[in-house]
Tab-separated table of C-alpha atoms in Angstrom:
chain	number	residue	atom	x	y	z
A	28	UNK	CA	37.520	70.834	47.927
A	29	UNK	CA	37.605	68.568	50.721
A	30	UNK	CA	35.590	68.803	53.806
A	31	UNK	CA	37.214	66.497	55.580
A	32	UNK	CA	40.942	65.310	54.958
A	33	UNK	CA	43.258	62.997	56.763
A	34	UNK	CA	46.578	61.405	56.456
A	35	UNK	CA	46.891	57.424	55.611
A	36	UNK	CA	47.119	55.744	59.046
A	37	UNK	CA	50.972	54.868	58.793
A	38	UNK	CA	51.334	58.225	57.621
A	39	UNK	CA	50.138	59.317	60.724
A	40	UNK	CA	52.587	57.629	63.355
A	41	UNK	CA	54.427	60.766	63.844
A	42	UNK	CA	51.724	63.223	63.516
A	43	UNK	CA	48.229	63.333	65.435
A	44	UNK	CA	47.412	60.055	66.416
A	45	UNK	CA	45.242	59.028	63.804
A	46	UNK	CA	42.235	57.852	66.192
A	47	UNK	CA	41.820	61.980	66.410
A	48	UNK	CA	40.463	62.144	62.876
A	49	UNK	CA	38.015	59.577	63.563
A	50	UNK	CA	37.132	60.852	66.812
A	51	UNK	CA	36.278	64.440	63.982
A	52	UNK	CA	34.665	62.763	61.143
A	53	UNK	CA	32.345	60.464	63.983
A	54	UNK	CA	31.543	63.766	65.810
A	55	UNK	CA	29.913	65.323	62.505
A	56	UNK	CA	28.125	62.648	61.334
A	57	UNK	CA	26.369	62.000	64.574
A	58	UNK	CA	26.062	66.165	64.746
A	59	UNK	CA	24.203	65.578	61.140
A	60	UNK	CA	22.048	62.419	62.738
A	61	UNK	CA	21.002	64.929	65.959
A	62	UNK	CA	19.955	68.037	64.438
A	63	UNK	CA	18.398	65.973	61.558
A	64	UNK	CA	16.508	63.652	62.698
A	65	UNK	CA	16.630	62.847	66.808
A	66	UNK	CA	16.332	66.020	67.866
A	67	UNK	CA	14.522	67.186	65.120
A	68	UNK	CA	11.564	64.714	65.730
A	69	UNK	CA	9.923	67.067	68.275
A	70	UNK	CA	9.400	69.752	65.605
A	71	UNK	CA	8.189	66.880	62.849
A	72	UNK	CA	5.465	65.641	65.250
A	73	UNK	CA	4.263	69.499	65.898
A	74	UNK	CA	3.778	70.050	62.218
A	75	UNK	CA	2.655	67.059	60.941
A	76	UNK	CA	0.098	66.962	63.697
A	77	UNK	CA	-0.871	70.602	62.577
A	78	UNK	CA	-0.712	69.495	58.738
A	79	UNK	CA	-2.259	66.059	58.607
A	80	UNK	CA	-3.910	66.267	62.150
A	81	UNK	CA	-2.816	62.537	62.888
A	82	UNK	CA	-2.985	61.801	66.696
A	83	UNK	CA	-0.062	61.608	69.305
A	84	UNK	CA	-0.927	57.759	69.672
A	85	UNK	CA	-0.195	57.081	65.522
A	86	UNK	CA	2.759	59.765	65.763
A	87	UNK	CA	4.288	57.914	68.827
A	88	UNK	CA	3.768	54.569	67.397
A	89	UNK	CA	5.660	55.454	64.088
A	90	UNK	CA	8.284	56.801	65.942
A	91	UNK	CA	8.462	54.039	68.695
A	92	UNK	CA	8.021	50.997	65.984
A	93	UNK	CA	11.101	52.814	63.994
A	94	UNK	CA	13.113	52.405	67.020
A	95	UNK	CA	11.771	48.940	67.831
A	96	UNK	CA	12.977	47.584	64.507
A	97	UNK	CA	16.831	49.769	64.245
A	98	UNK	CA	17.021	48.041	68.188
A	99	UNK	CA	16.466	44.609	66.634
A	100	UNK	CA	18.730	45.432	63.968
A	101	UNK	CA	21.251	45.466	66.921
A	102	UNK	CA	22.656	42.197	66.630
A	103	UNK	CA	22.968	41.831	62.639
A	104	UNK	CA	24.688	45.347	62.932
A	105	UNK	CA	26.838	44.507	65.616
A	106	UNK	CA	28.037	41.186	63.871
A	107	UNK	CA	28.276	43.328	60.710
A	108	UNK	CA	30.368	45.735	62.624
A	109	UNK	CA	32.899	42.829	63.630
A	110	UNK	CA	33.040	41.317	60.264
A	111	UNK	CA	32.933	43.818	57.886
A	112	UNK	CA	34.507	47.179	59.892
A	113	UNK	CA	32.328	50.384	60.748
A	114	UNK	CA	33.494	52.349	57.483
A	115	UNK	CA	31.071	49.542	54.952
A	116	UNK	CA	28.472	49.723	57.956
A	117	UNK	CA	28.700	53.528	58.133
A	118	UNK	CA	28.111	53.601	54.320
A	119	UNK	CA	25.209	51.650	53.623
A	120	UNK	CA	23.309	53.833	56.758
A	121	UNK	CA	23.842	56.900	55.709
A	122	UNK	CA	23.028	56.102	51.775
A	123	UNK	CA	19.641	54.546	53.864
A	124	UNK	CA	19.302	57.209	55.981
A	125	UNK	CA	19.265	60.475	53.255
A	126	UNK	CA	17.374	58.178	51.120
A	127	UNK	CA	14.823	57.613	53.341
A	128	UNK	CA	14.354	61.824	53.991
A	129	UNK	CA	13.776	62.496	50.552
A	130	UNK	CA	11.438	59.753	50.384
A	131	UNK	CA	9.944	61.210	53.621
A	132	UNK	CA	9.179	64.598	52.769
A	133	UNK	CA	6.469	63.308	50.109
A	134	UNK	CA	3.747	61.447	52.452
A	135	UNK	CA	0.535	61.871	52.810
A	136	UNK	CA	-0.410	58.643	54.800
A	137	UNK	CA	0.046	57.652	57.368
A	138	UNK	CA	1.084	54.224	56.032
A	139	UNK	CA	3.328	55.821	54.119
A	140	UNK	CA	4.880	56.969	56.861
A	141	UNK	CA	5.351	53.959	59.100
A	142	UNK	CA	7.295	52.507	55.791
A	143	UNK	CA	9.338	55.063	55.631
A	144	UNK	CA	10.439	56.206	58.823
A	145	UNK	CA	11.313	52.880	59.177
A	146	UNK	CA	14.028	52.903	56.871
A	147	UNK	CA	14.992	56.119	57.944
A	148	UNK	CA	15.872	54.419	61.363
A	149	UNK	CA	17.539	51.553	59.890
A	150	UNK	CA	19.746	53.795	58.111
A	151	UNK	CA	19.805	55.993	61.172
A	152	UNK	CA	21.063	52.719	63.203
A	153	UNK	CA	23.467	51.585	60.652
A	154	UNK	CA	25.077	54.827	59.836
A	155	UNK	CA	25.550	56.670	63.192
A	156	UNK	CA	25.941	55.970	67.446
A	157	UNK	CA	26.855	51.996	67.304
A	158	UNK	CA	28.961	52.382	64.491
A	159	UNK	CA	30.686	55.591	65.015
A	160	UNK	CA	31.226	54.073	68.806
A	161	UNK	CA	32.851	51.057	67.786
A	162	UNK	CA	35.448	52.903	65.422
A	163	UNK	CA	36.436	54.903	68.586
A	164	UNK	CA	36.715	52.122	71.506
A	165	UNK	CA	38.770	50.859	68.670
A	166	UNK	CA	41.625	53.115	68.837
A	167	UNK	CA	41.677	54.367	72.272
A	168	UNK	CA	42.022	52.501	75.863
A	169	UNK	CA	43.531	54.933	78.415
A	170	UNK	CA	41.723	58.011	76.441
A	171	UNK	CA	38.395	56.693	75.975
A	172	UNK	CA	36.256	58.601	77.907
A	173	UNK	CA	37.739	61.496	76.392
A	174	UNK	CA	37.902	59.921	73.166
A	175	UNK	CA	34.026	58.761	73.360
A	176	UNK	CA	33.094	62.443	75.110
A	177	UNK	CA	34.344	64.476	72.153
A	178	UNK	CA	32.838	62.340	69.745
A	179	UNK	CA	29.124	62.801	71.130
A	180	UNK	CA	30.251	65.934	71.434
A	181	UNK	CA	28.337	66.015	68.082
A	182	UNK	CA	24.996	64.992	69.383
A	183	UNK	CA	25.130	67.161	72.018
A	184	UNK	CA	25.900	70.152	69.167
A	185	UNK	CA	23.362	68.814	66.903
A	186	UNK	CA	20.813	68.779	69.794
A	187	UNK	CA	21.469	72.061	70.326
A	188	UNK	CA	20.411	72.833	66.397
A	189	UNK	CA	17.451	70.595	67.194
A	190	UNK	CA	16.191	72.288	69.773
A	191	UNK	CA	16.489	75.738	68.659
A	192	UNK	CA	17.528	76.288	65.017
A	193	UNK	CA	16.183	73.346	63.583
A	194	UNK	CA	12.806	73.883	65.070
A	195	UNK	CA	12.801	77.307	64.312
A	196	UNK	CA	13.559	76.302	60.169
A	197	UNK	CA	10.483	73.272	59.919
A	198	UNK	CA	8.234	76.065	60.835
A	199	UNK	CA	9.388	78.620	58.925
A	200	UNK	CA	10.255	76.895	55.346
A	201	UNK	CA	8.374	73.674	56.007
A	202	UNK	CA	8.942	69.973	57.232
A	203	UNK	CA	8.937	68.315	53.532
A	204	UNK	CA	11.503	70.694	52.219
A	205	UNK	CA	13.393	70.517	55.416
A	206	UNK	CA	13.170	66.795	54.895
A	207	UNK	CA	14.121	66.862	51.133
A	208	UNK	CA	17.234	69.085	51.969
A	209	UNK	CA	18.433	66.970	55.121
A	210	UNK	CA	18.360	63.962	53.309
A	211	UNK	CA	20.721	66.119	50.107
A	212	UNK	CA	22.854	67.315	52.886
A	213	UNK	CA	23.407	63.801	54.936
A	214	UNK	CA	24.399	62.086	50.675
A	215	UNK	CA	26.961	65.285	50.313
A	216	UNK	CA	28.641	65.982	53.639
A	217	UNK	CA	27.782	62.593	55.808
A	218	UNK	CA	29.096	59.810	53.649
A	219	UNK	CA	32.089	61.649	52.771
A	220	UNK	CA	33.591	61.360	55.742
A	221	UNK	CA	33.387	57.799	56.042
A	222	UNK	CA	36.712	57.437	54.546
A	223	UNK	CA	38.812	58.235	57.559
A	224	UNK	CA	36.773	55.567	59.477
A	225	UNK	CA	39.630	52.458	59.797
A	226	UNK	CA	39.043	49.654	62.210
A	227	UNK	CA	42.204	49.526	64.456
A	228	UNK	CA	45.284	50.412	64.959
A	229	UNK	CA	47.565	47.548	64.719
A	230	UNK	CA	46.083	46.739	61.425
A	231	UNK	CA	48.585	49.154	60.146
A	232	UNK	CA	51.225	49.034	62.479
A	233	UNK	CA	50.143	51.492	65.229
A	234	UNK	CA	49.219	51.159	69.064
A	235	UNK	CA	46.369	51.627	70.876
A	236	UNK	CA	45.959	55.617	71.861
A	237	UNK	CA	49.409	56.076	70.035
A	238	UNK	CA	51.590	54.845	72.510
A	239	UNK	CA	55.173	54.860	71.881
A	240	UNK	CA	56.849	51.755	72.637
A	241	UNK	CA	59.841	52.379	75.708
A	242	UNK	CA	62.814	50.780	74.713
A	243	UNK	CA	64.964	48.470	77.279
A	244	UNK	CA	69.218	48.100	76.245
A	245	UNK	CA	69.615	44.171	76.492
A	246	UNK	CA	73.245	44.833	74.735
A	247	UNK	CA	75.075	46.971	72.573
A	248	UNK	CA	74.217	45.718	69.807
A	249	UNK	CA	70.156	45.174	70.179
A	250	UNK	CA	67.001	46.386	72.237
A	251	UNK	CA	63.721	45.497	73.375
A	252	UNK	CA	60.309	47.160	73.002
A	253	UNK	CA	57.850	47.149	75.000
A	254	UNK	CA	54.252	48.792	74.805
A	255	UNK	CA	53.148	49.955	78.136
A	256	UNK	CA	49.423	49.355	78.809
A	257	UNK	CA	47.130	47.702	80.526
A	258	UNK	CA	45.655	43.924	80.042
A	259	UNK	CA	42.446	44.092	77.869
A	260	UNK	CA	39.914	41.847	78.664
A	261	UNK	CA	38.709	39.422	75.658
A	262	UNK	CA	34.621	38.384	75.976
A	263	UNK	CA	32.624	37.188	73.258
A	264	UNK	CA	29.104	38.348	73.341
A	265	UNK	CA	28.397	35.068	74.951
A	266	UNK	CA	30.497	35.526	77.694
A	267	UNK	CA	29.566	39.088	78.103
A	268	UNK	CA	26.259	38.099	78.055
A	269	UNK	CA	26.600	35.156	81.216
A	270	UNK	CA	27.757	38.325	83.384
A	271	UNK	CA	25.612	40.032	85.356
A	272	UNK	CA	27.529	43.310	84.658
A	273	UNK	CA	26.112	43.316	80.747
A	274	UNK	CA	22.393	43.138	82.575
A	275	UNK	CA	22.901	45.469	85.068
A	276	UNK	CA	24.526	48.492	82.525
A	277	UNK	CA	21.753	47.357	79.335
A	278	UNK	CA	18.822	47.850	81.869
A	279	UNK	CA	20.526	50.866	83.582
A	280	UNK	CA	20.833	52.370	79.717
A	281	UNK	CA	17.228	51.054	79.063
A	282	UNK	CA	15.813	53.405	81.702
A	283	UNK	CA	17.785	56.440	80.997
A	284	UNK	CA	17.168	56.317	77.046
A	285	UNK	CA	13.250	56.218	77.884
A	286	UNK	CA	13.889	59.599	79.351
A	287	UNK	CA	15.663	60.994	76.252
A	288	UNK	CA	13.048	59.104	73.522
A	289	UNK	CA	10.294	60.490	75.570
A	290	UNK	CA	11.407	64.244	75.325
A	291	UNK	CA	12.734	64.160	71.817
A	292	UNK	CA	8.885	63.257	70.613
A	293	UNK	CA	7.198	65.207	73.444
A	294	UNK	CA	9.117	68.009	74.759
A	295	UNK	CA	7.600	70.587	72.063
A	296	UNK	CA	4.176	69.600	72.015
A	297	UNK	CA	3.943	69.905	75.917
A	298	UNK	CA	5.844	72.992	76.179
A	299	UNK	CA	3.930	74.452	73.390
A	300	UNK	CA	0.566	73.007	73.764
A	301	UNK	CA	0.510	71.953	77.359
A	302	UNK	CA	2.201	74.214	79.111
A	303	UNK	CA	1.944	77.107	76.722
A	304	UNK	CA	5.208	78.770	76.076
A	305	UNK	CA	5.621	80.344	72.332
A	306	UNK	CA	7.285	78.277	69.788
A	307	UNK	CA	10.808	80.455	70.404
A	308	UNK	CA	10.644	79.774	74.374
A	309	UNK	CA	10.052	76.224	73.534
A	310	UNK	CA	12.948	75.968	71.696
A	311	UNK	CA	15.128	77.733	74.312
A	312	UNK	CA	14.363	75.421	76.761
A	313	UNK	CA	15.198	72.521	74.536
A	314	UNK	CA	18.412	74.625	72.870
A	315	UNK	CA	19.387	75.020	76.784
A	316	UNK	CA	19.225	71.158	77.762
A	317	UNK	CA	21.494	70.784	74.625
A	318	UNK	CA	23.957	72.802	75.594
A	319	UNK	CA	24.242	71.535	79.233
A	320	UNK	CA	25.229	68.188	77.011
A	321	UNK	CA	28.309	69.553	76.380
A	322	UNK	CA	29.903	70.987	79.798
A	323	UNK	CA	28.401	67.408	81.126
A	324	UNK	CA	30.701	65.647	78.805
A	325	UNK	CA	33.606	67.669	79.321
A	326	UNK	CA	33.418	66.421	83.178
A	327	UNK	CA	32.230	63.043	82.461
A	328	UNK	CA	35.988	61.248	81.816
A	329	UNK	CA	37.375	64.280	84.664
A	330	UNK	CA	35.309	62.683	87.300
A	331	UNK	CA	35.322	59.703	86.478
A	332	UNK	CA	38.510	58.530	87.123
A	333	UNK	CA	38.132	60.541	90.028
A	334	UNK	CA	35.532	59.704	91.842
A	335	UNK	CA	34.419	56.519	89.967
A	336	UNK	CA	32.325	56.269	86.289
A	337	UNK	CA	29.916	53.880	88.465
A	338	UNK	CA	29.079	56.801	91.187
A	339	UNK	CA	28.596	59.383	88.553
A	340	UNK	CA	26.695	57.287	86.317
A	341	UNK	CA	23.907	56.617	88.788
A	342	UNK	CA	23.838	60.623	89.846
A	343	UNK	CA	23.245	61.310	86.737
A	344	UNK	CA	20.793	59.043	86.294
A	345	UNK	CA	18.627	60.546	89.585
A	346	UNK	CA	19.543	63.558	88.208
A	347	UNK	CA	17.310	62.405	84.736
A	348	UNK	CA	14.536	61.371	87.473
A	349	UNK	CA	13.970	64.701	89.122
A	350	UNK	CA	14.115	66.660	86.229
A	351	UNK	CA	11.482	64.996	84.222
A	352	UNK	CA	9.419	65.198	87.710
A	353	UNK	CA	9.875	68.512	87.252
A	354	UNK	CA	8.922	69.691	83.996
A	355	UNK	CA	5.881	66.913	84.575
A	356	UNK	CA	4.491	68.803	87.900
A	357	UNK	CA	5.281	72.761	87.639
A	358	UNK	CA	5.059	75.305	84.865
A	359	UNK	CA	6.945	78.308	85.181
A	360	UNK	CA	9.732	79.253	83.095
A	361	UNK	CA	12.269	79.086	85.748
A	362	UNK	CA	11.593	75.809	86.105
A	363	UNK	CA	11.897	75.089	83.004
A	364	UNK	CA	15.359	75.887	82.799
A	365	UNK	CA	16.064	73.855	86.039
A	366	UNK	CA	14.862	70.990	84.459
A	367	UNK	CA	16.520	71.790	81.143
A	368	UNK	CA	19.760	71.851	83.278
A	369	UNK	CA	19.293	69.161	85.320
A	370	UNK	CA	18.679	66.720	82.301
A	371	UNK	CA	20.993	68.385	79.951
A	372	UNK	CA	24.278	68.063	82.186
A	373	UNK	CA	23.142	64.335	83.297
A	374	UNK	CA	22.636	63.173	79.550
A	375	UNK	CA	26.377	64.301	79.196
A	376	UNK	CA	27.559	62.887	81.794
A	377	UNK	CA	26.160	59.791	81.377
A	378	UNK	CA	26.340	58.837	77.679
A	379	UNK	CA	30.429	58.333	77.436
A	380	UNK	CA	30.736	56.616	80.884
A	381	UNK	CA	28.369	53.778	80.116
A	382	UNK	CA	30.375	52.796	76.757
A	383	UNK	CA	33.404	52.671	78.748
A	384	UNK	CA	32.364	51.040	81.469
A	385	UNK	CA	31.341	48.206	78.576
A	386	UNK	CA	34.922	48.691	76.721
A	387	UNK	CA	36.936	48.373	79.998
A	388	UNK	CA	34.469	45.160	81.128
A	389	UNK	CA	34.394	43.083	78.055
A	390	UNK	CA	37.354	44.496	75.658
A	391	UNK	CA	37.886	46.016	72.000
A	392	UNK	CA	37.295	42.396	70.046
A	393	UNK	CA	33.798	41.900	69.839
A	394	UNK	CA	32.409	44.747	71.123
A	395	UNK	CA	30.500	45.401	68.077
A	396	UNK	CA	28.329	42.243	68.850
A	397	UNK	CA	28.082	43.586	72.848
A	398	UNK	CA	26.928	46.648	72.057
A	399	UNK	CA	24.257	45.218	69.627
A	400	UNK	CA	23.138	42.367	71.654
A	401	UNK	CA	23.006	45.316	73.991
A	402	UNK	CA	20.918	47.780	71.849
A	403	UNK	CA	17.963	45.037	72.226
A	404	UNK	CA	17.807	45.867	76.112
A	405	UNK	CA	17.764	49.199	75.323
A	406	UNK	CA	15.251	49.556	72.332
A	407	UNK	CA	12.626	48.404	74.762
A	408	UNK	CA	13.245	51.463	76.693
A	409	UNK	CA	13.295	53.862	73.698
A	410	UNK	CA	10.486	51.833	72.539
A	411	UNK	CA	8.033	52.414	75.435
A	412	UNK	CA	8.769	55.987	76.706
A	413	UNK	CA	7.660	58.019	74.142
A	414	UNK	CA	4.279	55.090	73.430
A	415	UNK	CA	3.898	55.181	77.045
A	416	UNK	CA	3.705	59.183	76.993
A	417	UNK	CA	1.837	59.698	73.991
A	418	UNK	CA	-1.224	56.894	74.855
A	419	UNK	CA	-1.438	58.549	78.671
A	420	UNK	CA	-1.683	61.988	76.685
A	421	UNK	CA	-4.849	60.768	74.292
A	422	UNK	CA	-6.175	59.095	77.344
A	423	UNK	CA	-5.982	61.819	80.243
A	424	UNK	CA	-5.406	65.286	77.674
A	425	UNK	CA	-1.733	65.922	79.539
A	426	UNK	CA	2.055	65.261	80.059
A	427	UNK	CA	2.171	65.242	84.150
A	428	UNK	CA	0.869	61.447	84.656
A	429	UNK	CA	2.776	59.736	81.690
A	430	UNK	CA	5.913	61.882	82.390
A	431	UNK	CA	5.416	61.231	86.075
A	432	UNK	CA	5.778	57.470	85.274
A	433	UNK	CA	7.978	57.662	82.919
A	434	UNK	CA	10.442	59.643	85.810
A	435	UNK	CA	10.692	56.920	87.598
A	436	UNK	CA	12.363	54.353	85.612
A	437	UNK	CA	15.920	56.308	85.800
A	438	UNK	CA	15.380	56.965	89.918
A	439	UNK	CA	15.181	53.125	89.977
A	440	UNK	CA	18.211	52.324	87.278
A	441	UNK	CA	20.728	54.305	89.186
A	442	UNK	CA	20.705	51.136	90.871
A	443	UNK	CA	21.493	48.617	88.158
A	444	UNK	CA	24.319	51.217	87.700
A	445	UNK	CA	25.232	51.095	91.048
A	446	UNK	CA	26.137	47.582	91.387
A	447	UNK	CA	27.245	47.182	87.918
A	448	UNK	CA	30.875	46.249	89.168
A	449	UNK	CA	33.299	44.857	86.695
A	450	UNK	CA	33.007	40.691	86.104
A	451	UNK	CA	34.658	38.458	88.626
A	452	UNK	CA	36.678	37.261	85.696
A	453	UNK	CA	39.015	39.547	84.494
A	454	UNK	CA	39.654	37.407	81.021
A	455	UNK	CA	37.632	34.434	80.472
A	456	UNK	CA	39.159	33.886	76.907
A	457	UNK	CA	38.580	33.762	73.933
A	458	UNK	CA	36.024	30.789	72.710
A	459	UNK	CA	35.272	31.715	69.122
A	460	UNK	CA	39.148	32.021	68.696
């Protein structure tokens, strides 16, 4: 029995546009990624610390080194992306990626580890955001923010698992067979689904977001066509890369993922440790966040054509500020769920309108090469918020200074969002063409 089934593209010109069944299969495999392994690494670190007793510092810097190799990666995957479509990327990830948890739930060192959360990563990387995002801006323009929204829709769900559920599981039946499974589930269900995942539309005939052509009479005997919509921009990486606009969103996305990176490692141990809610409160108030994802999204491409995807972007990143100022200074539960709030709606908001602001700037082409030249700004961010965290824990035996720090990288990227207006030139052309 199929999981997952979906018509040929052609077969789908008069159908569901077929972009909607990649928008599907991309929103479960990056569900699968979440619960798995981003927001699962909270409840890894708790009981591998209790297990093998290794320190926040050699936890953070597994988990932080991981990330600094898949951003490097970035590039290569991008190009890959461009060259070879996301369905062959998508496929060699996820083979790495539930590999790599099998391999994972039998360490003992902590050697062993580095190694092979590594690969985890890669395949992580490789078989889930930057490749499931380029298949989307792929087939949708007008509808991308909607497009993009539903797909991360899955994160946001699988977060929600990860906070709650997923935690709830590594403590009851163990992290290694937790592991084990994830990485039977992610060869069985995951790589499936990568079949649906085409590269564009007019390879097979079909517009952009399914737009039917309007016909014009020019006599009796013939008409025209034309497909109504809007001039796409054409940049290379090395255009995109002259404009201020690519610095100002990578730095802005830099900032915001330290935020995220930071609480996916550390939100469990200082809820449960430092702050000392039970291991079910703690994953409330992480469940809670995760579901604030979602009504975030659903508003994100709303208001943003609205009221403009640069002004919401950099509320939602002060919004990231003042909640991790918040869970860093008070205790209580209530404010706990203000911060959980807070953080949850602004992560939704936030995460579709920065890929389209880079779609609408720089265009469909090479976008796979933008977005990994891009993913090198933005490693160093999920590189050094959860090392920054974790080394001011060891050294002062708490959360409040390194999260206090850490809260003010987003308060000051609002601004690169702020004045990251589109480039003076609307199409500089096409060099490699």
């Amino acid at each position: 029995m199929k999981l997952f089934s979906a018509p040929k593209p052609q077969e789908s010109q008069n159908k569901l546009y077929y972009g909607w069944y990649i928008v599907g299969a991309g929103l479960i495999i990056q569900l699968l990624g979440a619960s798995l392994m981003h927001h699962a690494l909270g409840a890894y670190a708790l009981a591998i610390t209790r297990d093998l007793g290794w320190s926040r510092t050699a936890l953070s810097g597994g988990f932080s080194l991981a990330r600094f190799e898949s951003g490097l990666l970035g590039p290569a995957q991008g190009w890959l992306i461009d060259k070879y479509g996301p369905r062959a990327i998508l496929r060699w990830g996820l083979v790495s990626f539930g590999l790599g948890f099998i391999a994972f739930s039998q360490i003992t060192e902590l050697w062993h580890f580095y190694i092979i959360f590594t690969v985890i990563a890669i395949g992580s990387s490789l078989g889930g955001f930057m490749s499931v995002t380029v298949a989307v801006v792929s087939w949708f323009d007008q509808k991308r923010a909607k497009a993009l929204a539903m797909a991360q829709l899955g994160f946001s769900i699988g977060g929600l698992l990860g906070g709650s559920v997923i935690l709830l599981m590594i403590t009851e039946i163990g992290w290694r067979e937790f592991s084990f499974g994830s990485g039977v589930l992610i060869l069985i269900l995951a790589f499936p689904l990568t079949s649906v995942m085409y590269r564009a539309p007019e390879d097979f005939g079909l517009t952009i977001d399914g737009v039917r052509p309007k016909t014009r009479l020019i006599n009796e005997n013939q008409t025209e066509a034309k497909i109504q919509t809007r001039e796409e921009p054409t940049y290379t990486w090395q255009d995109a890369m002259r404009t201020s606009s690519f610095w100002m969103i990578g730095l802005g996305h830099a900032f915001a993922v330290m935020v995220v990176s930071t609480l996916m490692l550390h939100l469990p141990l200082h809820l449960v440790e430092g702050r000392g809610f039970s291991e079910v409160q703690a994953a409330g108030i992480a469940a809670g966040m995760m579901a604030c994802q979602i009504p975030g999204q659903a508003i994100a491409g709303y208001l943003g054509e609205r009221i403009g995807k640069r002004k919401l972007t950099t509320t939602a990143m002060l919004m990231h500020g003042v909640a991790l100022l918040i869970l860093a200074q008070y205790s209580s539960y209530p404010m706990m769920i203000l911060f959980a709030v807070m953080n949850g709606v602004a992560w939704g908001i936030r995460g579709p309108l920065m890929q389209t602001m880079r779609a609408e700037y720089f265009g469909r082409k090479h976008f796979g090469m933008i977005m990994g030249w891009s993913s090198v700004l933005i490693m160093a961010g999920s590189f050094s918020g959860p090392m920054i965290a974790g080394w001011l824990f060891d050294t002062a035996g708490s959360y409040e200074t390194g999260f206090t720090l850490i809260a003010m990288f987003p308060i000051a990227g609002s601004l690169f969002f702020l004045f990251a207006g589109p480039p003076k030139k609307n199409n500089p052309g096409d060099i490699s063409a």
